[in-house]
Coordinates of C-alpha atoms in Angstrom, one line a residue:
M1 CA 162.2 91.1 329.5
T2 CA 162.7 88.5 326.9
A3 CA 160.7 86.9 324.3
R4 CA 158.5 83.9 325.6
M5 CA 159.6 80.5 323.9
G6 CA 157.2 79.0 321.3
T7 CA 155.1 81.8 320.4
A8 CA 155.1 81.8 316.6
R9 CA 155.2 84.9 314.3
L10 CA 152.8 85.1 311.2
G11 CA 154.9 87.9 309.4
P12 CA 156.1 88.2 305.7
A13 CA 158.8 85.8 306.2
E14 CA 156.9 83.2 307.9
R15 CA 154.0 83.6 305.4
A16 CA 156.2 83.1 302.1
A17 CA 158.1 80.1 304.1
A18 CA 154.7 78.5 304.8
L19 CA 153.4 78.6 301.3
N20 CA 156.7 77.1 300.2
Q21 CA 156.3 74.5 302.8
M22 CA 152.8 73.6 301.6
A23 CA 153.7 73.1 297.9
A24 CA 156.9 70.8 298.8
E25 CA 155.1 68.4 300.9
E26 CA 151.8 66.3 301.2
L27 CA 150.0 67.5 304.0
D28 CA 147.7 65.4 306.6
V29 CA 145.0 68.1 306.1
V30 CA 144.5 71.5 304.6
V31 CA 142.0 74.1 305.8
I32 CA 139.9 76.5 303.6
G33 CA 139.3 79.5 305.5
G34 CA 140.4 81.9 307.7
G35 CA 137.7 82.6 310.3
V36 CA 137.1 81.1 313.7
V37 CA 136.2 77.8 312.6
G38 CA 139.1 77.3 310.2
A39 CA 141.4 78.5 313.0
G40 CA 140.0 76.1 315.2
V41 CA 140.4 73.2 312.9
A42 CA 144.1 74.1 312.3
L43 CA 144.6 74.2 316.0
D44 CA 142.9 70.9 316.8
A45 CA 144.6 69.4 313.8
A46 CA 148.0 70.4 314.7
T47 CA 147.9 69.9 318.2
R48 CA 146.8 66.2 317.5
G49 CA 149.9 65.8 315.6
L50 CA 148.8 66.4 312.1
S51 CA 150.6 68.5 309.4
V52 CA 148.6 71.3 308.8
G53 CA 148.2 74.2 306.2
L54 CA 145.5 76.9 306.3
L55 CA 144.6 79.1 303.5
E56 CA 142.8 82.5 303.4
A57 CA 141.8 84.1 300.5
R58 CA 141.5 87.6 302.3
D59 CA 142.7 88.6 305.7
F60 CA 142.3 86.5 308.5
A61 CA 138.7 86.8 310.2
S62 CA 137.8 89.1 307.5
G63 CA 134.3 87.8 307.1
T64 CA 131.6 86.6 310.1
S65 CA 134.4 86.5 312.3
S66 CA 135.3 90.0 313.0
R67 CA 131.7 91.3 312.2
S68 CA 130.1 89.6 315.2
S69 CA 128.3 90.8 318.3
K70 CA 131.9 90.0 319.9
L71 CA 129.8 88.3 322.8
I72 CA 130.6 84.5 324.1
H73 CA 127.2 83.4 325.2
G74 CA 124.9 80.7 325.4
G75 CA 122.1 82.5 323.7
L76 CA 119.1 83.2 326.0
R77 CA 116.5 83.2 322.8
Y78 CA 117.9 79.4 322.2
L79 CA 116.7 78.6 325.7
E80 CA 113.4 80.0 325.1
Q81 CA 113.2 77.9 321.6
L82 CA 114.0 74.8 324.3
N83 CA 117.4 74.1 322.8
F84 CA 118.9 73.5 325.9
D85 CA 121.8 71.0 324.4
L86 CA 122.9 74.0 322.3
V87 CA 122.6 76.4 325.4
R88 CA 124.5 74.0 327.4
E89 CA 127.2 73.3 325.0
A90 CA 127.7 77.3 324.6
L91 CA 127.7 77.9 328.3
Q92 CA 130.3 74.9 329.0
E93 CA 132.5 76.2 326.1
R94 CA 132.0 79.9 327.7
A95 CA 133.5 78.7 330.9
L96 CA 136.5 77.1 329.0
L97 CA 137.3 80.3 327.2
L98 CA 137.1 82.2 330.2
Q99 CA 139.1 80.4 332.7
R100 CA 141.6 78.3 330.9
I101 CA 141.8 78.8 327.1
A102 CA 142.1 82.4 326.7
P103 CA 141.2 84.7 330.1
H104 CA 143.3 87.4 328.3
L105 CA 140.8 87.7 325.7
V106 CA 137.6 86.9 327.2
R107 CA 135.9 88.8 329.9
P108 CA 132.4 88.8 331.9
V109 CA 130.4 91.6 330.7
P110 CA 127.1 92.5 332.5
F111 CA 123.7 92.7 330.9
L112 CA 120.3 94.6 332.3
M113 CA 117.1 93.1 330.8
P114 CA 114.4 95.7 331.5
L115 CA 110.8 94.0 331.8
T116 CA 107.5 95.9 330.9
H117 CA 104.7 93.8 331.9
V118 CA 103.7 93.6 335.7
G119 CA 102.8 89.7 337.0
W120 CA 104.0 87.1 334.6
E121 CA 107.1 88.4 333.0
R122 CA 109.5 88.7 336.2
P123 CA 108.6 84.7 337.1
Y124 CA 109.1 83.7 333.5
I125 CA 112.5 85.6 332.9
G126 CA 113.4 84.6 336.1
A127 CA 113.0 81.0 335.8
G128 CA 114.7 81.1 332.4
L129 CA 117.7 82.6 333.9
V130 CA 117.8 80.4 336.7
M131 CA 118.4 77.7 334.3
Y132 CA 120.9 79.5 332.0
D133 CA 123.1 80.0 335.5
M134 CA 122.7 76.1 336.2
L135 CA 123.5 74.9 332.5
G136 CA 126.6 77.2 333.0
F137 CA 128.3 74.7 335.5
S138 CA 130.5 72.2 333.6
F139 CA 132.2 69.4 335.0
G140 CA 135.4 70.9 336.7
F141 CA 134.2 74.3 335.8
T142 CA 132.2 76.8 337.7
R143 CA 130.3 79.3 335.5
G144 CA 133.2 81.7 335.3
V145 CA 130.3 84.6 335.8
P146 CA 128.3 85.8 338.5
G147 CA 124.4 84.5 338.7
H148 CA 121.5 86.7 337.8
R149 CA 119.7 89.0 339.9
H150 CA 116.3 90.5 340.0
L151 CA 116.5 94.4 340.4
S152 CA 113.7 97.0 341.1
R153 CA 112.8 100.0 338.5
K154 CA 114.4 102.1 341.5
R155 CA 117.8 100.2 341.6
A156 CA 117.8 99.6 337.6
L157 CA 117.8 103.2 337.5
R158 CA 120.9 103.4 339.6
I159 CA 123.0 101.4 337.6
A160 CA 121.5 102.3 334.2
P161 CA 120.3 106.1 334.5
S162 CA 119.9 106.5 330.6
L163 CA 116.7 104.4 330.6
R164 CA 113.2 105.9 330.4
R165 CA 111.6 105.4 333.9
T166 CA 108.3 104.8 331.9
A167 CA 109.9 102.3 329.5
F168 CA 109.9 99.5 331.9
T169 CA 108.4 98.1 335.2
G170 CA 111.9 96.5 337.0
A171 CA 114.8 94.3 335.6
V172 CA 116.5 91.5 335.9
Q173 CA 120.4 91.2 335.4
Y174 CA 122.6 88.5 334.1
W175 CA 126.0 87.9 333.2
D176 CA 127.8 86.7 330.0
A177 CA 131.2 87.3 328.3
Q178 CA 132.8 89.2 325.5
V179 CA 135.9 89.0 323.2
D180 CA 137.5 91.0 320.4
D181 CA 136.7 88.3 317.7
A182 CA 138.9 89.2 315.3
R183 CA 141.8 89.3 317.9
Y184 CA 140.9 86.0 318.8
V185 CA 141.3 84.6 315.7
V186 CA 144.3 85.8 315.2
T187 CA 145.8 84.7 318.4
M188 CA 144.3 81.0 317.5
L189 CA 146.2 81.4 314.4
R190 CA 149.4 81.9 315.9
T191 CA 148.8 79.2 318.3
A192 CA 148.2 77.1 315.5
A193 CA 151.4 77.9 314.0
T194 CA 153.4 77.2 317.4
Y195 CA 152.1 73.6 317.1
G196 CA 153.5 73.4 313.3
A197 CA 150.5 74.6 311.1
N198 CA 151.3 76.6 308.2
I199 CA 149.3 79.6 307.7
A200 CA 148.8 82.0 304.7
S201 CA 146.3 84.7 304.2
R202 CA 145.7 86.2 300.9
A203 CA 146.2 82.8 299.1
Q204 CA 142.8 81.8 297.5
V205 CA 141.6 78.7 296.6
V206 CA 140.9 78.3 293.2
G207 CA 140.3 74.7 292.3
F208 CA 140.8 71.1 293.5
L209 CA 143.4 68.4 292.7
R210 CA 141.9 65.1 292.2
E211 CA 142.6 61.5 291.4
G212 CA 139.5 60.2 290.1
E213 CA 136.8 61.0 292.9
R214 CA 139.1 61.5 295.5
V215 CA 140.0 64.9 296.3
T216 CA 144.2 65.1 296.8
G217 CA 144.6 68.7 297.4
V218 CA 143.8 72.4 296.2
R219 CA 145.4 74.7 293.7
V220 CA 146.1 77.8 295.2
R221 CA 146.7 81.2 293.7
D222 CA 149.2 83.7 295.8
L223 CA 147.3 87.2 295.5
E224 CA 150.4 88.8 296.6
A225 CA 153.0 87.5 294.3
G226 CA 150.7 86.8 291.7
R227 CA 151.7 82.8 291.3
D228 CA 149.9 79.7 291.4
L229 CA 150.7 76.7 293.3
D230 CA 149.5 72.9 294.1
V231 CA 149.1 72.0 297.6
R232 CA 149.0 68.3 298.3
A233 CA 146.9 66.9 301.2
R234 CA 145.2 63.4 302.3
Q235 CA 142.3 65.4 303.6
V236 CA 140.7 69.0 302.8
V237 CA 138.6 70.9 305.2
N238 CA 136.0 73.4 303.9
A239 CA 135.5 76.0 306.8
T240 CA 134.4 79.0 304.5
G241 CA 131.2 79.9 306.1
V242 CA 128.9 81.9 304.1
W243 CA 131.1 80.8 301.0
T244 CA 130.6 77.1 301.8
D245 CA 128.1 76.4 298.7
D246 CA 131.0 78.2 296.5
I247 CA 133.6 75.8 297.6
Q248 CA 131.1 73.1 297.1
A249 CA 130.4 73.8 293.3
M250 CA 134.0 73.6 292.7
V251 CA 134.0 70.1 293.8
G252 CA 131.1 69.4 291.0
G253 CA 127.9 70.7 292.6
R254 CA 127.6 67.4 295.0
G255 CA 126.8 69.5 298.2
Q256 CA 125.6 68.0 301.3
I257 CA 125.4 71.4 303.2
H258 CA 123.5 74.3 302.2
V259 CA 124.1 77.9 303.8
R260 CA 122.0 81.1 303.8
A261 CA 123.5 84.2 304.8
S262 CA 121.5 86.6 307.5
K263 CA 122.9 90.0 307.9
G264 CA 123.6 91.5 311.1
V265 CA 124.3 95.4 311.5
H266 CA 125.7 96.9 314.5
L267 CA 126.2 100.7 315.4
V268 CA 129.3 101.9 317.6
V269 CA 128.5 105.1 319.7
P270 CA 130.6 107.0 322.3
R271 CA 130.3 105.8 325.6
D272 CA 129.0 109.0 327.0
R273 CA 126.2 108.8 324.6
I274 CA 124.6 106.5 327.1
H275 CA 125.0 106.6 330.9
S276 CA 125.1 103.0 332.1
L277 CA 127.3 100.7 334.2
T278 CA 125.7 97.6 332.7
G279 CA 125.1 96.5 329.1
I280 CA 121.4 96.1 328.0
I281 CA 119.3 93.5 326.4
L282 CA 116.0 94.2 324.5
R283 CA 113.5 91.9 323.2
T284 CA 112.4 92.5 319.8
E285 CA 109.7 91.7 317.6
K286 CA 112.1 88.9 315.9
S287 CA 114.9 88.5 318.3
V288 CA 117.0 90.5 320.8
L289 CA 119.0 93.8 320.6
F290 CA 122.1 94.1 322.7
V291 CA 123.6 97.4 324.2
I292 CA 127.5 96.0 324.7
P293 CA 130.1 97.8 326.7
W294 CA 133.2 98.1 324.3
G295 CA 135.6 100.2 326.1
R296 CA 135.1 103.7 325.6
H297 CA 132.0 102.9 323.4
W298 CA 128.8 100.8 322.9
I299 CA 128.1 98.5 320.4
I300 CA 124.5 98.1 319.6
G301 CA 122.9 95.4 317.6
T302 CA 121.8 93.6 315.9
T303 CA 119.5 93.4 313.0
D304 CA 118.7 89.8 311.1
T305 CA 117.4 90.0 307.6
E306 CA 118.2 87.8 304.6
W307 CA 121.3 88.8 302.3
E308 CA 122.2 87.6 298.7
L309 CA 124.4 90.2 297.6
D310 CA 128.1 90.8 297.9
R311 CA 129.3 88.6 300.6
A312 CA 132.7 90.0 301.2
H313 CA 131.6 93.7 302.0
P314 CA 127.9 93.3 303.3
A315 CA 126.5 96.8 303.3
A316 CA 124.6 98.4 306.0
S317 CA 121.6 100.5 304.5
R318 CA 120.1 103.7 306.1
S319 CA 117.1 101.3 307.0
D320 CA 119.2 99.2 308.9
I321 CA 120.7 101.8 310.6
D322 CA 117.2 103.2 311.5
Y323 CA 115.9 99.9 312.8
V324 CA 118.6 99.7 315.4
L325 CA 118.3 103.4 316.5
D326 CA 114.6 103.3 317.0
H327 CA 114.5 99.9 318.8
V328 CA 117.4 101.4 321.3
N329 CA 115.5 104.8 321.5
A330 CA 112.4 102.9 322.5
V331 CA 113.8 102.6 326.1
L332 CA 116.2 105.7 326.4
S333 CA 115.7 108.7 328.2
V334 CA 117.9 110.9 325.7
P335 CA 117.3 109.5 322.4
L336 CA 120.5 108.5 319.9
T337 CA 120.7 110.4 316.5
R338 CA 122.8 109.5 313.6
E339 CA 125.2 111.8 314.4
D340 CA 126.2 110.0 317.6
V341 CA 127.0 106.8 315.5
E342 CA 130.9 106.8 315.2
G343 CA 131.0 103.2 313.6
V344 CA 128.4 101.1 311.6
Y345 CA 129.5 97.5 310.6
A346 CA 127.7 94.5 309.0
G347 CA 128.3 91.1 309.1
L348 CA 126.7 87.8 307.7
R349 CA 125.5 84.8 309.8
P350 CA 126.3 81.4 307.5
L351 CA 122.8 79.9 308.9
L352 CA 122.0 76.3 308.1
S353 CA 118.8 76.2 305.4
G354 CA 116.0 74.9 306.5
E355 CA 112.4 75.2 306.1
S356 CA 111.6 78.3 307.5
E357 CA 111.5 81.2 305.1
E358 CA 113.0 83.6 308.2
T359 CA 116.6 83.6 308.7
S360 CA 116.1 84.7 312.2
K361 CA 114.6 81.1 312.7
L362 CA 117.1 79.2 310.7
S363 CA 119.2 76.6 312.8
R364 CA 122.5 77.9 314.7
E365 CA 123.8 74.3 315.3
H366 CA 126.6 72.9 313.0
V367 CA 127.0 69.8 310.6
V368 CA 130.0 68.2 309.3
A369 CA 129.7 65.9 305.9
H370 CA 132.1 64.0 304.0
P371 CA 130.6 64.7 300.5
V372 CA 133.5 63.0 298.5
P373 CA 136.5 60.9 299.7
G374 CA 139.3 63.5 300.6
L375 CA 136.8 66.3 301.7
V376 CA 134.9 67.3 305.0
M377 CA 132.6 70.5 305.2
V378 CA 131.7 72.1 308.5
A379 CA 129.4 74.9 308.3
G380 CA 126.4 76.3 310.5
G381 CA 127.1 77.2 314.5
K382 CA 128.1 80.1 316.3
Y383 CA 131.1 81.9 317.4
T384 CA 131.2 80.7 321.1
T385 CA 131.0 77.0 320.0
Y386 CA 133.7 77.3 317.2
R387 CA 136.0 74.7 319.2
V388 CA 133.2 72.0 319.2
M389 CA 132.8 72.3 315.6
A390 CA 136.6 72.1 314.9
K391 CA 136.7 68.9 317.0
D392 CA 134.2 67.4 314.7
A393 CA 135.5 68.1 311.9
V394 CA 139.1 66.8 312.7
D395 CA 137.2 63.5 314.2
A396 CA 136.1 63.4 310.4
V397 CA 139.5 64.2 309.0
A398 CA 140.7 61.4 311.4
H399 CA 137.9 58.7 309.9
G400 CA 139.5 59.6 306.5
L401 CA 143.0 59.3 307.3
D402 CA 144.8 55.6 307.3
Q403 CA 146.1 55.9 310.6
R404 CA 145.3 56.4 314.2
V405 CA 145.0 59.7 315.5
P406 CA 144.9 61.0 318.8
P407 CA 141.4 62.6 320.2
S408 CA 141.0 66.4 320.6
C409 CA 142.9 68.0 323.3
T410 CA 142.0 71.7 322.5
D411 CA 140.0 71.9 325.9
R412 CA 143.2 71.8 327.8
V413 CA 145.4 74.0 325.2
P414 CA 145.5 77.4 326.4
L415 CA 146.1 80.1 323.9
S416 CA 149.2 82.1 323.0
G417 CA 149.3 85.1 325.6
A418 CA 147.5 83.2 328.3
E419 CA 149.9 81.4 330.2
G420 CA 151.2 83.8 332.9
Y421 CA 148.5 86.3 332.0
Q422 CA 147.3 86.6 335.4
A423 CA 150.7 86.8 337.2
L424 CA 151.4 89.5 334.7
W425 CA 148.1 91.6 335.2
N426 CA 148.8 91.4 339.0
S427 CA 152.3 92.9 338.3
R428 CA 150.9 95.3 336.2
Q429 CA 152.5 98.4 338.1
R430 CA 155.4 96.8 338.3
L431 CA 155.3 96.4 334.5
A432 CA 154.4 100.3 334.0
Q433 CA 157.6 101.4 335.9
S434 CA 159.8 99.2 333.9
S435 CA 158.6 100.2 331.0
G436 CA 158.0 103.8 331.4
L437 CA 154.2 103.6 330.1
H438 CA 151.3 104.2 332.3
V439 CA 149.4 101.7 333.7
A440 CA 146.4 102.1 331.6
R441 CA 148.6 101.4 328.6
I442 CA 149.8 98.3 330.2
E443 CA 146.4 96.9 331.0
H444 CA 145.4 97.9 327.4
L445 CA 148.2 95.8 326.3
L446 CA 147.6 92.9 328.5
Q447 CA 144.1 92.8 327.6
R448 CA 144.9 92.4 323.7
Y449 CA 148.3 90.3 323.9
G450 CA 148.3 88.7 327.2
S451 CA 151.8 87.3 328.2
M452 CA 152.9 88.4 324.7
I453 CA 153.0 91.6 325.6
D454 CA 156.9 91.3 326.1
E455 CA 157.2 91.3 322.1
I456 CA 155.5 94.7 322.2
L457 CA 157.5 96.0 325.1
A458 CA 160.8 94.7 323.4
L459 CA 159.6 97.1 320.2
I460 CA 159.2 100.1 322.3
E461 CA 162.7 99.2 323.8
R462 CA 164.2 99.1 320.6
D463 CA 162.5 102.5 319.2
P464 CA 161.1 104.3 322.0
L465 CA 158.8 106.2 319.4
L466 CA 156.8 103.3 319.1
G467 CA 155.4 103.9 322.9
K468 CA 153.6 107.1 321.5
P469 CA 149.9 106.8 320.8
L470 CA 148.7 107.0 317.2
T471 CA 147.5 110.7 316.5
G472 CA 144.0 110.8 316.2
A473 CA 143.4 107.5 317.5
D474 CA 145.3 107.2 320.8
D475 CA 143.9 104.3 322.5
Y476 CA 146.6 102.5 320.2
L477 CA 150.4 102.5 320.5
R478 CA 152.5 102.9 317.3
A479 CA 154.1 99.7 318.3
E480 CA 150.8 97.8 318.0
V481 CA 150.7 98.7 314.0
V482 CA 154.2 97.3 313.5
Y483 CA 153.3 94.5 315.6
A484 CA 150.5 93.7 313.5
A485 CA 152.5 93.3 310.6
S486 CA 155.5 91.6 312.0
H487 CA 153.9 89.2 313.9
E488 CA 150.0 88.9 313.3
G489 CA 149.9 88.6 309.5
A490 CA 148.5 92.0 308.9
R491 CA 149.3 92.9 305.1
H492 CA 147.4 96.1 304.5
V493 CA 146.4 99.4 305.9
N494 CA 142.8 98.0 305.9
D495 CA 143.9 94.9 308.0
V496 CA 145.0 96.9 310.7
L497 CA 142.9 99.6 311.0
T498 CA 139.9 97.2 310.8
R499 CA 140.7 94.0 312.5
R500 CA 144.0 94.2 314.3
T501 CA 142.7 97.5 315.9
R502 CA 139.3 98.5 315.7
I503 CA 139.8 102.2 314.8
S504 CA 137.6 102.1 311.6
I505 CA 134.8 101.8 313.9
E506 CA 135.9 103.8 316.8
T507 CA 136.4 107.1 315.7
F508 CA 134.3 109.2 314.1
H509 CA 136.7 109.7 311.0
R510 CA 136.8 106.3 310.6
G511 CA 140.6 106.0 310.6
L512 CA 141.2 108.4 307.8
D513 CA 142.7 110.7 310.5
V514 CA 145.5 108.1 310.8
V515 CA 145.6 106.0 307.8
E516 CA 149.0 107.8 306.5
E517 CA 150.5 107.4 309.8
V518 CA 149.6 103.7 309.6
A519 CA 150.7 103.2 306.3
E520 CA 154.3 104.7 307.1
L521 CA 154.7 102.6 310.2
L522 CA 153.5 99.5 308.2
A523 CA 156.2 100.3 305.1
G524 CA 159.2 99.1 307.4
P525 CA 157.9 95.8 308.3
L526 CA 155.9 94.9 304.8
G527 CA 158.9 96.6 302.7
W528 CA 156.9 98.9 300.9
D529 CA 158.0 101.9 298.8
N530 CA 156.4 105.6 298.5
E531 CA 154.1 104.2 295.9
Q532 CA 152.9 101.3 297.8
V533 CA 152.0 103.7 300.9
K534 CA 150.5 106.3 298.4
S535 CA 148.2 103.3 297.0
E536 CA 147.4 101.9 300.6
V537 CA 146.2 105.5 302.0
K538 CA 144.3 106.0 298.4
Y539 CA 142.4 102.5 298.9
Y540 CA 141.3 103.1 302.4
T541 CA 140.2 106.4 301.7
K542 CA 137.8 105.2 299.0
R543 CA 136.8 102.2 301.0
V544 CA 135.8 105.0 304.0
E545 CA 133.9 106.9 301.5
A546 CA 131.8 104.2 299.7
E547 CA 130.7 102.9 303.3
R548 CA 129.8 106.5 304.4
L549 CA 127.6 107.0 301.0
S550 CA 126.3 103.3 301.0
Q551 CA 125.0 104.1 304.5
E552 CA 122.5 106.7 303.4
Q553 CA 120.9 104.5 300.9
D554 CA 117.7 103.4 301.5
T555 CA 117.8 99.4 300.0
D556 CA 120.2 96.6 300.5
Q557 CA 120.8 97.0 296.5
E558 CA 121.7 100.6 296.4
A559 CA 123.8 100.1 299.4
D560 CA 125.9 97.1 298.1
A561 CA 126.1 98.7 294.7
I562 CA 127.9 101.8 296.3
R563 CA 129.8 99.9 298.7
L564 CA 131.3 97.6 295.6
G565 CA 132.6 101.0 294.0
A566 CA 135.6 100.6 296.3
P567 CA 137.9 98.2 294.8
E568 CA 140.4 95.3 296.7
I569 CA 143.5 96.7 297.4
V570 CA 144.5 92.8 296.3
P571 CA 141.9 91.6 293.8
V572 CA 140.3 88.3 294.5
A573 CA 140.6 85.8 291.6
G574 CA 137.9 84.1 289.9
P575 CA 137.7 80.2 290.3
D576 CA 139.2 78.3 287.4
P577 CA 136.7 77.7 284.8
K578 CA 136.9 73.7 285.2
P579 CA 137.9 71.7 288.2
V580 CA 141.7 70.8 288.1

């Protein structure tokens, strides 16, 4: 097979070229933040014909956008809050993602909702799900998932034998969708680069360029090369999620958006610990708890507590883990223990501040503001509606530009890897025969790279050893590690083990058994010497040790202090003391 035309790479050479290009010319728009919203803004702007730069201080999707529940959904609890517009919008986006934009990355997933009350609960929940299904229809699209169905307790136990018989009276099953959140962001950034966007990670905005009141660009610190550069732009978009207020402070504190962080903790356990053919959703005193199928694992979460400590590495405490275990064990016939937990991750939701003191009641709707000339802020929202947020942000950019800008077209732009995916999926047996890989490996690669699978297979053809699985994490091939660095912008071992793959949460060893092999594979495409390889292994080992110890602490403060004991492999610079 030959490489598909037009799929941009985010390798080391492309990063250097992007930074040089951003420093050399005035752009129409520069985006701060490489999470799902920032990536969405870059893609939206690039596909409208604007010149675009995107800057991320750490790795792409290293914040909230790699630590979500990994669901594309309308949000049943927002329906209960009578927020019909938010649910309708999210379900329309779900249909778009499933059927047009990213069918290789977004797929349907079933959930069973156990009922605990006799009489009123089934018609109440059933009526809500009828509306959920109806709102899922959008112009030109079906829902993309089956409708809900009612089950007796006996039928529910057939598809979810691990449920404790006395914990529920019956059930309703409905469908939503799921995604590997970090992989989706990287794919979107590669798509944006294909349309001309300049993309760079480990490039931190430390100040703004000003002409009087107007923002005219940003001062950037290249954390890998240790140099500063100025990037000039006619409009700047702040899409930094829980760091929104920090960026606002750089511009003089004239903020119109205030974001509070809510911590959500998830546990990962092996698939054999819960015998079920479906995901499960449970109501809690504050929100809901999901048990989500995830390959050979289950993801269980989440919590919802206010967080005011370190935002780069939010820590999960013993109390968080016990909370999740207690709630899921309330319905399981064989309880889970801490020994069953393979991985733990904590993420921060960027919630718009409001009257409520409880983060679980703060708004998930988004807002776009233009606080000073040349600067657009976008915050709030949820992963599922990133495209709408991006469209609204670029509409605000267009308003600030002295030119006609075409309307958004991202509802009709498939992500890289989507085109031809279904045909390749149908031909997976032939692909297996021609590549020499087992068909299960081909399916794994197709569901991660779509029609870009040819680039992975080309690596294996050149070096057959790359077709072997990683020792100690055999879900992944060695080629995927090399590809992460050469094509997907991975700069460090942590980027690969935590985001390009999920080895850090999918193995009991949390990646320690493969860290040396991964570092050695990355050395080639990233040009590392032996000292850098050793440094990467040492850093990752310390990170895992700190995370494990933090998860033994009782309070957020204790957990946070220990997690911060592991240094960054690339220190993130502090902001300039004065606006530039």
